[in-house]
Coordinates of C-alpha atoms in Angstrom, one line a residue:
M21 CA 0.0 0.0 0.0
D22 CA 1.6 3.2 -1.1
H23 CA -0.4 6.4 -1.6
Y24 CA -1.1 9.9 -0.4
E25 CA -4.4 10.7 1.2
V26 CA -5.3 14.3 0.4
P27 CA -7.4 15.9 3.1
S28 CA -10.6 17.8 2.7
N29 CA -10.2 21.5 3.7
K30 CA -13.5 21.1 5.6
M31 CA -12.1 18.3 7.9
E32 CA -9.4 19.8 10.2
S33 CA -8.9 16.4 11.8
I34 CA -7.6 14.8 8.6
L35 CA -3.9 14.9 8.0
S36 CA -2.1 13.9 4.9
A37 CA -0.2 10.6 5.4
H38 CA 2.1 8.5 3.1
E39 CA 1.5 4.9 4.0
I40 CA 3.9 2.1 3.0
G41 CA 3.7 -1.7 3.7
E42 CA 1.3 -3.8 5.7
G43 CA 1.3 -5.2 9.3
L44 CA 1.9 -3.6 12.6
S45 CA 1.4 0.2 12.2
V46 CA 4.3 2.5 12.8
L47 CA 3.3 6.2 13.1
I48 CA 6.2 8.5 12.2
I49 CA 6.0 12.2 13.2
H50 CA 8.4 14.7 11.7
G51 CA 10.0 17.8 13.1
W52 CA 9.0 21.4 12.9
Q53 CA 8.8 22.8 9.3
M54 CA 9.6 19.4 8.0
D55 CA 7.3 16.7 6.5
G56 CA 6.9 13.0 6.2
K57 CA 9.3 12.7 3.3
V58 CA 12.1 13.9 5.6
E59 CA 11.5 10.9 7.8
E60 CA 11.1 8.5 4.9
A61 CA 14.6 9.4 3.7
D62 CA 16.2 8.2 6.9
F63 CA 13.9 5.4 8.1
E64 CA 12.7 3.7 4.9
P65 CA 16.2 2.2 4.1
I66 CA 15.8 0.4 7.5
F67 CA 12.0 -0.3 7.6
N68 CA 11.8 -1.6 4.0
K69 CA 14.1 -4.4 5.1
T70 CA 11.8 -5.3 8.0
P71 CA 8.7 -7.2 6.9
G72 CA 5.4 -6.8 8.7
L73 CA 5.5 -3.1 9.3
R74 CA 2.9 -0.6 8.0
R75 CA 4.7 2.7 8.1
I76 CA 2.5 5.9 8.3
Y77 CA 4.5 9.0 7.6
V78 CA 2.1 11.8 8.6
D79 CA 2.3 15.5 7.6
L80 CA 1.5 17.9 10.4
P81 CA -0.8 20.9 9.8
G82 CA 0.8 23.6 7.6
M83 CA 3.6 21.2 6.6
G84 CA 4.0 18.8 3.7
T85 CA 0.7 18.4 1.9
T86 CA -1.5 19.1 5.0
P87 CA -3.0 22.6 4.9
A88 CA -2.7 24.6 8.1
N89 CA -6.5 24.9 8.5
N90 CA -6.3 27.7 11.1
V91 CA -4.0 25.8 13.4
K92 CA -3.3 28.0 16.4
D93 CA -0.5 26.3 18.4
L94 CA 1.3 23.1 19.3
E95 CA -1.6 22.0 21.5
D96 CA -3.9 22.3 18.5
I97 CA -1.5 20.2 16.4
Y98 CA -1.4 17.5 19.2
H99 CA -5.3 17.3 19.2
R100 CA -5.4 16.9 15.4
L101 CA -2.9 14.1 15.7
V102 CA -5.2 12.5 18.3
R103 CA -8.1 12.7 15.9
F104 CA -6.0 11.2 13.1
I105 CA -5.0 8.3 15.3
D106 CA -8.5 7.6 16.5
S107 CA -9.7 7.7 12.8
R108 CA -6.8 5.7 11.2
L109 CA -5.7 3.3 14.0
G110 CA -8.7 3.1 16.3
K111 CA -8.0 0.7 19.2
S112 CA -5.2 -1.3 17.5
S113 CA -1.6 -1.5 18.8
F114 CA 1.1 0.6 17.1
L115 CA 4.6 1.8 17.3
L116 CA 5.6 5.5 17.5
V117 CA 8.5 7.4 16.1
G118 CA 9.2 11.1 16.4
S119 CA 12.0 13.4 15.5
S120 CA 12.8 16.7 17.2
C121 CA 9.5 18.5 17.8
G122 CA 7.8 15.4 16.5
A123 CA 9.4 13.5 19.4
Y124 CA 7.9 16.0 21.8
L125 CA 4.5 15.3 20.3
A126 CA 5.2 11.6 20.3
R127 CA 5.9 11.5 24.0
A128 CA 2.5 13.1 24.6
I129 CA 0.8 10.6 22.2
A130 CA 2.6 7.7 23.9
H131 CA 1.2 8.8 27.3
K132 CA -2.3 9.1 26.0
Y133 CA -2.3 5.8 24.2
I134 CA -0.1 4.0 26.7
Q135 CA -2.1 0.7 26.3
Q136 CA -1.7 0.7 22.5
V137 CA 1.8 1.9 22.0
D138 CA 4.2 -1.0 22.0
G139 CA 7.4 0.9 21.2
L140 CA 8.7 4.5 21.1
L141 CA 11.6 5.9 19.2
L142 CA 12.8 9.4 19.9
R143 CA 15.3 11.0 17.5
V144 CA 17.0 14.2 18.6
P145 CA 14.0 14.9 20.9
L146 CA 12.9 18.3 21.8
I147 CA 12.7 18.4 25.6
E148 CA 12.6 22.1 26.4
P149 CA 10.2 23.9 24.0
K150 CA 11.5 27.3 25.2
D151 CA 14.8 28.1 23.5
S152 CA 16.1 30.0 26.6
M153 CA 15.7 26.9 28.8
R154 CA 17.8 24.5 26.6
D155 CA 21.2 23.3 27.8
L156 CA 23.3 23.7 24.7
D157 CA 27.0 23.8 23.9
A158 CA 28.6 26.5 21.8
F159 CA 29.5 25.3 18.3
K160 CA 33.0 24.1 17.6
P161 CA 34.0 22.1 14.5
L162 CA 35.4 18.6 15.3
V163 CA 37.4 18.8 12.1
A164 CA 38.4 22.3 11.0
N165 CA 39.5 23.1 7.5
E166 CA 39.5 26.9 7.0
Q167 CA 40.9 26.6 3.4
L168 CA 38.1 24.3 2.4
M169 CA 35.4 26.4 4.0
S170 CA 36.8 29.6 2.5
N171 CA 36.5 28.1 -1.0
I172 CA 32.8 27.2 -0.6
P173 CA 30.4 29.6 -2.4
V174 CA 28.7 32.2 -0.2
E175 CA 25.3 30.8 -1.0
D176 CA 26.4 27.3 0.1
R177 CA 27.9 28.6 3.3
T178 CA 24.6 30.3 4.1
L179 CA 22.7 27.1 3.3
L180 CA 24.9 24.9 5.4
G181 CA 25.5 27.1 8.4
N182 CA 27.9 25.6 10.9
V183 CA 29.7 22.6 9.5
L184 CA 30.8 20.1 12.1
V185 CA 33.2 18.0 10.0
Q186 CA 34.9 20.2 7.4
T187 CA 35.9 17.6 4.9
P188 CA 34.9 17.5 1.2
A189 CA 32.9 14.3 1.6
Y190 CA 31.0 15.5 4.7
V191 CA 30.2 18.9 3.1
K192 CA 29.0 17.2 -0.1
T193 CA 26.7 14.8 1.8
M194 CA 25.4 17.6 4.0
K195 CA 24.7 19.9 1.0
A196 CA 22.8 17.1 -0.8
K197 CA 20.6 16.4 2.3
Y198 CA 19.8 20.1 2.6
E199 CA 19.0 20.6 -1.1
E200 CA 17.1 17.3 -1.7
I201 CA 15.3 16.8 1.7
Y202 CA 15.2 19.8 4.0
L203 CA 14.7 22.8 1.7
P204 CA 11.8 21.2 -0.2
A205 CA 10.1 20.6 3.1
V206 CA 10.7 24.2 4.4
K207 CA 9.4 25.6 1.1
A208 CA 6.3 23.5 1.2
G209 CA 5.4 24.7 4.6
D210 CA 2.9 27.4 5.4
N211 CA 5.4 29.7 7.1
E212 CA 3.0 32.5 7.6
V213 CA 1.1 30.3 10.0
L214 CA 4.0 28.3 11.4
G215 CA 6.4 31.3 12.0
P216 CA 4.2 33.1 14.7
I217 CA 3.6 29.8 16.5
R218 CA 7.4 29.0 16.7
A219 CA 8.2 32.6 17.8
D220 CA 5.7 32.5 20.7
P221 CA 6.9 30.4 23.7
D222 CA 3.3 30.1 24.9
R223 CA 2.1 28.7 21.6
Y224 CA 5.1 26.4 21.0
Q225 CA 4.5 24.1 23.9
L226 CA 2.0 21.6 25.2
S227 CA -0.2 22.4 28.1
S228 CA 0.5 19.2 30.1
S229 CA 3.8 18.3 31.7
L230 CA 5.7 15.3 30.3
H231 CA 8.3 15.3 33.1
N232 CA 6.3 13.9 36.1
E233 CA 6.0 10.4 37.5
S234 CA 2.6 9.9 35.7
A235 CA 4.3 10.3 32.4
K236 CA 6.3 7.1 32.7
F237 CA 6.3 4.8 29.7
F238 CA 7.3 1.1 30.0
A239 CA 7.5 -0.3 26.5
P240 CA 10.8 -0.5 24.7
T241 CA 12.1 3.0 23.9
L242 CA 15.1 4.2 21.9
V243 CA 16.4 7.7 22.4
I244 CA 19.0 8.9 20.0
C245 CA 20.8 12.3 20.6
G246 CA 23.5 14.1 18.8
R247 CA 26.5 15.1 21.0
Q248 CA 27.0 18.2 18.9
D249 CA 23.3 19.0 18.5
E250 CA 23.1 22.8 18.4
S251 CA 19.2 22.9 18.4
V252 CA 18.1 20.8 21.3
G253 CA 21.4 19.4 22.8
Y254 CA 21.5 16.1 24.6
R255 CA 21.7 16.9 28.4
D256 CA 18.1 17.9 28.7
S257 CA 17.0 14.5 27.5
L258 CA 18.9 12.6 30.2
R259 CA 15.9 12.9 32.4
L260 CA 14.1 10.5 30.1
L261 CA 16.1 7.6 31.5
E262 CA 13.9 7.8 34.7
L263 CA 10.7 8.2 32.8
Y264 CA 11.4 5.3 30.3
P265 CA 12.6 2.3 32.3
R266 CA 13.0 0.2 29.2
S267 CA 14.9 2.7 27.2
T268 CA 18.2 2.6 25.3
Y269 CA 19.7 6.1 25.5
V270 CA 22.4 6.9 23.0
V271 CA 24.4 10.1 22.5
L272 CA 26.3 9.9 19.2
D273 CA 29.6 11.7 18.8
R274 CA 30.1 13.5 15.5
A275 CA 26.3 14.0 15.2
T276 CA 24.2 17.1 14.9
H277 CA 20.4 17.7 14.9
G278 CA 20.4 16.3 11.4
L279 CA 21.6 12.9 12.3
P280 CA 22.3 10.5 10.6
L281 CA 24.3 12.3 8.0
D282 CA 27.3 10.2 6.8
D283 CA 27.4 7.5 9.5
T284 CA 24.1 5.7 8.8
G285 CA 25.3 2.2 9.9
V286 CA 25.2 3.0 13.6
F287 CA 21.8 4.6 13.2
E288 CA 20.4 1.5 11.4
A289 CA 21.9 -0.9 14.0
L290 CA 20.2 1.0 16.8
V291 CA 16.8 1.1 15.1
R292 CA 17.0 -2.6 14.2
D293 CA 17.8 -3.4 17.8
W294 CA 14.8 -1.4 18.9
I295 CA 12.6 -3.4 16.6
I296 CA 13.9 -6.7 18.0
R297 CA 13.2 -5.5 21.6
V298 CA 9.7 -4.4 20.5
D299 CA 9.0 -7.9 19.1
E300 CA 10.1 -9.4 22.4
W301 CA 7.9 -7.1 24.3
R302 CA 4.9 -7.8 22.1
G303 CA 5.4 -11.5 22.7
R304 CA 5.2 -11.3 26.5
T305 CA 2.1 -12.6 28.3
D306 CA 2.7 -11.0 31.7
R307 CA 2.0 -7.4 30.9

């Protein structure tokens, strides 16, 4: 099954979603100003080797092919996700994957559907919605090459921003990912609607806390952070170890908010290990 569902403008609860495969549903939620295709680029090379998974790459309101439909804030986006899940998945079990802001939303979804979610994967998760509250390190390249960077055209320097590993191969891979994956997603977004939400700390957060004891989640969880992530960092996510007792927590060196970039083998190994642990969990009879 491989198609796009185009929503009616009159139905705010309907989100566009690209669905691939059959079997246990996996709902994948992208980050802010991204879309489902961004997630596909990194996860499909792994999931398409794993039979029995029905991957649902959703487009959030104002992103991808889903119209904004007067979305007001992150809480509104969360509730539209809830309506989408109730309509598309009903009472069935499913797995949940979220990246960045999508991981923030995924944690709230996992808490609401705790009896249905059999596995949670959080990639570079947003923990602190407020920028001023994030524990971040100042940027410093791991491999510096001033001569290489000085020869890069100005427009490419603007596109790439800070380059962590300043080698020709890394720069080439980074540029390709920006041009082929990130930029099309940003251009497709309704930035007149999304911009004010992102700029307002009160609108760019959920109303309920995800950091208290009641937010614990016991199914297999994988948390993948980038040691050199300039956007959300990694230290804020350490608190997840207490909230997710069955979690594997990984901080990858040589990794930014856009992980994986050139070292996809480690990323694939971690995701495949998570799938194995989920299969074991689903086979239990004592839960």
